GROMACS .gro file of C-alpha atoms in nm:
model
  282
    1UNK     CA    1  -0.703   1.180   3.141
    2UNK     CA    2  -0.594   1.422   3.399
    3UNK     CA    3  -0.838   1.585   3.633
    4UNK     CA    4  -0.773   1.940   3.811
    5UNK     CA    5  -0.944   2.021   4.116
    6UNK     CA    6  -1.121   2.357   4.092
    7UNK     CA    7  -1.290   2.367   4.426
    8UNK     CA    8  -1.389   2.141   4.734
    9UNK     CA    9  -1.625   2.222   5.011
   10UNK     CA   10  -1.723   1.998   5.313
   11UNK     CA   11  -2.100   1.930   5.272
   12UNK     CA   12  -2.371   1.713   5.441
   13UNK     CA   13  -2.072   1.495   5.583
   14UNK     CA   14  -1.921   1.444   5.231
   15UNK     CA   15  -1.758   1.676   4.994
   16UNK     CA   16  -1.883   1.904   4.693
   17UNK     CA   17  -1.613   1.927   4.446
   18UNK     CA   18  -1.558   2.080   4.107
   19UNK     CA   19  -1.321   1.944   3.854
   20UNK     CA   20  -1.188   2.053   3.510
   21UNK     CA   21  -1.047   1.820   3.243
   22UNK     CA   22  -0.965   1.829   2.873
   23UNK     CA   23  -1.247   1.640   2.689
   24UNK     CA   24  -1.174   1.435   2.396
   25UNK     CA   25  -1.545   1.457   2.270
   26UNK     CA   26  -1.600   1.827   2.294
   27UNK     CA   27  -1.228   1.924   2.228
   28UNK     CA   28  -1.239   2.181   2.501
   29UNK     CA   29  -1.172   2.226   2.878
   30UNK     CA   30  -1.488   2.117   3.074
   31UNK     CA   31  -1.594   2.138   3.428
   32UNK     CA   32  -1.801   1.914   3.607
   33UNK     CA   33  -1.911   1.895   3.972
   34UNK     CA   34  -1.894   1.592   4.182
   35UNK     CA   35  -2.064   1.524   4.519
   36UNK     CA   36  -1.895   1.268   4.723
   37UNK     CA   37  -2.112   1.115   5.015
   38UNK     CA   38  -1.948   1.027   5.334
   39UNK     CA   39  -1.983   0.655   5.248
   40UNK     CA   40  -1.748   0.711   4.947
   41UNK     CA   41  -1.470   0.720   5.176
   42UNK     CA   42  -1.481   0.359   5.269
   43UNK     CA   43  -1.708   0.186   4.991
   44UNK     CA   44  -1.763   0.201   4.633
   45UNK     CA   45  -2.091   0.400   4.553
   46UNK     CA   46  -2.345   0.430   4.283
   47UNK     CA   47  -2.359   0.736   4.072
   48UNK     CA   48  -2.650   0.956   3.962
   49UNK     CA   49  -2.573   1.183   3.673
   50UNK     CA   50  -2.769   1.512   3.676
   51UNK     CA   51  -2.821   1.696   3.345
   52UNK     CA   52  -2.912   2.061   3.377
   53UNK     CA   53  -3.132   2.285   3.159
   54UNK     CA   54  -3.064   2.585   2.941
   55UNK     CA   55  -2.818   2.845   3.035
   56UNK     CA   56  -2.666   2.643   3.330
   57UNK     CA   57  -2.345   2.560   3.416
   58UNK     CA   58  -2.210   2.285   3.663
   59UNK     CA   59  -2.299   2.528   3.930
   60UNK     CA   60  -2.687   2.580   3.925
   61UNK     CA   61  -2.762   2.232   4.061
   62UNK     CA   62  -2.509   2.209   4.336
   63UNK     CA   63  -2.596   2.542   4.460
   64UNK     CA   64  -2.970   2.561   4.439
   65UNK     CA   65  -3.128   2.198   4.431
   66UNK     CA   66  -3.019   2.093   4.793
   67UNK     CA   67  -2.947   1.737   4.711
   68UNK     CA   68  -2.634   1.695   4.897
   69UNK     CA   69  -2.830   1.566   5.216
   70UNK     CA   70  -3.036   1.309   5.047
   71UNK     CA   71  -2.730   1.195   4.851
   72UNK     CA   72  -2.524   1.152   5.181
   73UNK     CA   73  -2.817   0.970   5.340
   74UNK     CA   74  -2.835   0.719   5.040
   75UNK     CA   75  -2.478   0.701   4.971
   76UNK     CA   76  -2.500   0.815   4.626
   77UNK     CA   77  -2.228   1.005   4.424
   78UNK     CA   78  -2.382   1.271   4.200
   79UNK     CA   79  -2.218   1.420   3.909
   80UNK     CA   80  -2.340   1.731   3.739
   81UNK     CA   81  -2.157   1.820   3.433
   82UNK     CA   82  -2.189   2.160   3.218
   83UNK     CA   83  -2.453   2.186   2.945
   84UNK     CA   84  -2.218   2.254   2.644
   85UNK     CA   85  -1.880   2.283   2.498
   86UNK     CA   86  -1.725   2.637   2.635
   87UNK     CA   87  -1.488   2.873   2.447
   88UNK     CA   88  -1.484   2.690   2.120
   89UNK     CA   89  -1.473   3.028   1.933
   90UNK     CA   90  -1.764   2.901   1.680
   91UNK     CA   91  -1.915   3.189   1.515
   92UNK     CA   92  -2.265   3.232   1.655
   93UNK     CA   93  -2.224   3.023   1.978
   94UNK     CA   94  -2.294   3.310   2.200
   95UNK     CA   95  -2.581   3.477   1.982
   96UNK     CA   96  -2.895   3.313   2.178
   97UNK     CA   97  -2.961   3.166   2.519
   98UNK     CA   98  -3.126   2.865   2.370
   99UNK     CA   99  -2.885   2.745   2.102
  100UNK     CA  100  -2.492   2.724   2.143
  101UNK     CA  101  -2.324   2.793   2.465
  102UNK     CA  102  -2.516   2.672   2.761
  103UNK     CA  103  -2.756   2.494   2.505
  104UNK     CA  104  -2.592   2.162   2.380
  105UNK     CA  105  -2.918   1.981   2.406
  106UNK     CA  106  -2.740   1.655   2.478
  107UNK     CA  107  -2.700   1.565   2.093
  108UNK     CA  108  -2.407   1.484   1.881
  109UNK     CA  109  -2.411   1.734   1.625
  110UNK     CA  110  -2.394   1.651   1.245
  111UNK     CA  111  -2.368   1.981   1.097
  112UNK     CA  112  -2.090   2.248   1.047
  113UNK     CA  113  -1.953   2.449   1.246
  114UNK     CA  114  -2.093   2.241   1.556
  115UNK     CA  115  -2.020   1.893   1.463
  116UNK     CA  116  -1.658   1.906   1.590
  117UNK     CA  117  -1.730   2.021   1.940
  118UNK     CA  118  -2.083   1.967   2.012
  119UNK     CA  119  -2.123   1.608   2.106
  120UNK     CA  120  -2.296   1.642   2.465
  121UNK     CA  121  -2.478   1.307   2.411
  122UNK     CA  122  -2.132   1.120   2.374
  123UNK     CA  123  -1.967   1.318   2.650
  124UNK     CA  124  -2.254   1.256   2.914
  125UNK     CA  125  -2.314   0.899   2.828
  126UNK     CA  126  -1.975   0.768   2.729
  127UNK     CA  127  -1.673   1.002   2.825
  128UNK     CA  128  -1.783   1.135   3.142
  129UNK     CA  129  -1.877   0.788   3.312
  130UNK     CA  130  -1.540   0.637   3.208
  131UNK     CA  131  -1.394   0.948   3.349
  132UNK     CA  132  -1.574   0.931   3.677
  133UNK     CA  133  -1.530   0.563   3.706
  134UNK     CA  134  -1.151   0.590   3.674
  135UNK     CA  135  -1.107   0.856   3.926
  136UNK     CA  136  -1.364   0.792   4.209
  137UNK     CA  137  -1.482   0.511   4.417
  138UNK     CA  138  -1.783   0.415   4.191
  139UNK     CA  139  -1.962   0.099   4.124
  140UNK     CA  140  -1.963   0.127   3.738
  141UNK     CA  141  -2.261  -0.129   3.738
  142UNK     CA  142  -2.488   0.109   3.933
  143UNK     CA  143  -2.557   0.445   3.759
  144UNK     CA  144  -2.877   0.637   3.696
  145UNK     CA  145  -2.963   0.980   3.505
  146UNK     CA  146  -3.183   1.262   3.607
  147UNK     CA  147  -3.222   1.606   3.487
  148UNK     CA  148  -3.420   1.915   3.446
  149UNK     CA  149  -3.584   2.077   3.137
  150UNK     CA  150  -3.325   2.037   2.841
  151UNK     CA  151  -3.159   1.815   3.079
  152UNK     CA  152  -3.473   1.608   3.158
  153UNK     CA  153  -3.485   1.563   2.775
  154UNK     CA  154  -3.113   1.451   2.806
  155UNK     CA  155  -3.168   1.204   3.100
  156UNK     CA  156  -3.475   1.051   2.921
  157UNK     CA  157  -3.306   0.993   2.581
  158UNK     CA  158  -2.976   0.855   2.770
  159UNK     CA  159  -3.197   0.600   2.948
  160UNK     CA  160  -3.410   0.499   2.642
  161UNK     CA  161  -3.095   0.483   2.397
  162UNK     CA  162  -2.902   0.256   2.642
  163UNK     CA  163  -3.139  -0.011   2.766
  164UNK     CA  164  -3.006  -0.174   3.094
  165UNK     CA  165  -2.708   0.094   3.126
  166UNK     CA  166  -2.911   0.333   3.366
  167UNK     CA  167  -3.071   0.170   3.665
  168UNK     CA  168  -3.321   0.450   3.712
  169UNK     CA  169  -3.424   0.775   3.534
  170UNK     CA  170  -3.641   1.076   3.648
  171UNK     CA  171  -3.680   1.412   3.520
  172UNK     CA  172  -3.810   1.760   3.627
  173UNK     CA  173  -4.033   1.934   3.362
  174UNK     CA  174  -3.860   1.765   3.064
  175UNK     CA  175  -3.866   1.843   2.691
  176UNK     CA  176  -4.056   1.519   2.618
  177UNK     CA  177  -4.107   1.562   2.268
  178UNK     CA  178  -3.840   1.798   2.104
  179UNK     CA  179  -3.930   1.741   1.748
  180UNK     CA  180  -4.265   1.906   1.821
  181UNK     CA  181  -4.182   2.213   2.016
  182UNK     CA  182  -3.978   2.537   1.935
  183UNK     CA  183  -3.668   2.487   2.143
  184UNK     CA  184  -3.629   2.143   1.999
  185UNK     CA  185  -3.685   2.250   1.658
  186UNK     CA  186  -3.447   2.531   1.672
  187UNK     CA  187  -3.175   2.300   1.812
  188UNK     CA  188  -3.232   1.996   1.614
  189UNK     CA  189  -3.233   2.236   1.300
  190UNK     CA  190  -2.909   2.385   1.391
  191UNK     CA  191  -2.715   2.075   1.521
  192UNK     CA  192  -2.859   1.809   1.326
  193UNK     CA  193  -2.977   1.967   0.992
  194UNK     CA  194  -3.295   1.952   0.807
  195UNK     CA  195  -3.347   1.571   0.773
  196UNK     CA  196  -3.600   1.505   1.046
  197UNK     CA  197  -3.528   1.148   1.063
  198UNK     CA  198  -3.200   1.220   1.231
  199UNK     CA  199  -3.393   1.422   1.494
  200UNK     CA  200  -3.569   1.077   1.596
  201UNK     CA  201  -3.275   0.967   1.769
  202UNK     CA  202  -3.283   1.239   2.031
  203UNK     CA  203  -3.660   1.257   2.087
  204UNK     CA  204  -3.774   1.071   2.413
  205UNK     CA  205  -4.138   1.024   2.280
  206UNK     CA  206  -4.008   0.872   1.946
  207UNK     CA  207  -3.747   0.661   2.123
  208UNK     CA  208  -4.011   0.535   2.394
  209UNK     CA  209  -4.237   0.398   2.098
  210UNK     CA  210  -3.962   0.166   1.997
  211UNK     CA  211  -3.813   0.101   2.339
  212UNK     CA  212  -3.770  -0.285   2.393
  213UNK     CA  213  -3.506  -0.307   2.705
  214UNK     CA  214  -3.562  -0.401   3.060
  215UNK     CA  215  -3.835  -0.254   3.254
  216UNK     CA  216  -3.773   0.138   3.315
  217UNK     CA  217  -3.957   0.319   3.596
  218UNK     CA  218  -3.979   0.695   3.490
  219UNK     CA  219  -4.058   0.939   3.755
  220UNK     CA  220  -4.137   1.294   3.620
  221UNK     CA  221  -4.242   1.581   3.825
  222UNK     CA  222  -4.402   1.890   3.630
  223UNK     CA  223  -4.502   2.238   3.786
  224UNK     CA  224  -4.867   2.333   3.687
  225UNK     CA  225  -4.784   2.684   3.659
  226UNK     CA  226  -4.461   2.645   3.451
  227UNK     CA  227  -4.469   2.902   3.166
  228UNK     CA  228  -4.312   2.653   2.931
  229UNK     CA  229  -4.567   2.387   2.979
  230UNK     CA  230  -4.835   2.640   2.869
  231UNK     CA  231  -4.598   2.746   2.586
  232UNK     CA  232  -4.611   2.377   2.451
  233UNK     CA  233  -4.228   2.350   2.497
  234UNK     CA  234  -4.256   2.039   2.721
  235UNK     CA  235  -4.544   1.825   2.581
  236UNK     CA  236  -4.534   1.568   2.865
  237UNK     CA  237  -4.873   1.432   2.746
  238UNK     CA  238  -4.735   1.303   2.428
  239UNK     CA  239  -4.460   1.105   2.614
  240UNK     CA  240  -4.711   0.963   2.869
  241UNK     CA  241  -4.952   0.860   2.577
  242UNK     CA  242  -4.670   0.644   2.411
  243UNK     CA  243  -4.544   0.515   2.758
  244UNK     CA  244  -4.881   0.373   2.847
  245UNK     CA  245  -4.918   0.235   2.498
  246UNK     CA  246  -4.597   0.066   2.538
  247UNK     CA  247  -4.651  -0.037   2.899
  248UNK     CA  248  -4.358   0.170   3.015
  249UNK     CA  249  -4.427   0.259   3.386
  250UNK     CA  250  -4.447   0.637   3.449
  251UNK     CA  251  -4.529   0.819   3.744
  252UNK     CA  252  -4.614   1.184   3.633
  253UNK     CA  253  -4.689   1.420   3.901
  254UNK     CA  254  -4.833   1.759   3.817
  255UNK     CA  255  -4.739   1.980   4.110
  256UNK     CA  256  -5.017   2.259   4.159
  257UNK     CA  257  -4.852   2.614   4.184
  258UNK     CA  258  -4.492   2.537   4.108
  259UNK     CA  259  -4.290   2.690   3.808
  260UNK     CA  260  -4.006   2.596   3.610
  261UNK     CA  261  -3.753   2.720   3.864
  262UNK     CA  262  -3.490   2.566   4.080
  263UNK     CA  263  -3.741   2.649   4.384
  264UNK     CA  264  -3.958   2.356   4.214
  265UNK     CA  265  -3.642   2.127   4.202
  266UNK     CA  266  -3.542   2.190   4.541
  267UNK     CA  267  -3.922   2.096   4.661
  268UNK     CA  268  -3.913   1.754   4.516
  269UNK     CA  269  -3.530   1.661   4.483
  270UNK     CA  270  -3.554   1.415   4.790
  271UNK     CA  271  -3.818   1.216   4.621
  272UNK     CA  272  -3.611   1.169   4.296
  273UNK     CA  273  -3.305   1.063   4.494
  274UNK     CA  274  -3.515   0.817   4.688
  275UNK     CA  275  -3.647   0.678   4.351
  276UNK     CA  276  -3.288   0.640   4.240
  277UNK     CA  277  -3.178   0.485   4.554
  278UNK     CA  278  -3.441   0.237   4.519
  279UNK     CA  279  -3.281   0.083   4.214
  280UNK     CA  280  -2.937   0.185   4.268
  281UNK     CA  281  -2.897   0.032   4.623
  282UNK     CA  282  -3.126  -0.257   4.540
   0.00000   0.00000   0.00000
């Protein structure tokens, strides 16, 4: 699978790059960002996958989150894909900001006209890691996943659906129980259809209730002044309740004064990378 380099900038001693490739899962050209720390010049490095939220591309995280210094310090490659297929000419894909383009929700769609292209779950959990491991100096056994909002949902489900695959997982303001919130219900109805039993495979709260894999230490940061928390889009209490029942360790930090923005992510990204490094570099 051929990669085309779109950009490369020296950053924190390493390189922040963007590549484009033809995706077999999504049947379109896709871009992803990859940060290569200085250590990658001489050694194989672990990989942290970052999954972004609604409306984002591969650019938001690499320009706003300030992750590169910590990634350089801990010798971690960070891969940040786009949030949906692009330019598939599907009717309705650009009609709303929370469905279609920029809103793939990290599911494999079951409904027409989405099911041919909208396979973001398989893309981020299978195709992309294979592509990264084939083209960059990675240790395929050491990978982790992190994300924000819709991407926090994506990170949690990737870890819970693949016991042992990801050494660590964390999230910023994740959509914890999409079956119960307006964003999730809109996306799941459109991509997966009316049968709610198909939705359960992509809901972190439901997946946590049946998780039986190796211990997963989850770190979640949530801004207390997040407008989507008060609008009941995120529902972290539902996930925390299930995790405490199942004895899945969760560190949940409600951060006073912070909202849903990248200013919030920037403020705590170092803690998250440190959390991942603890397990990736063990």
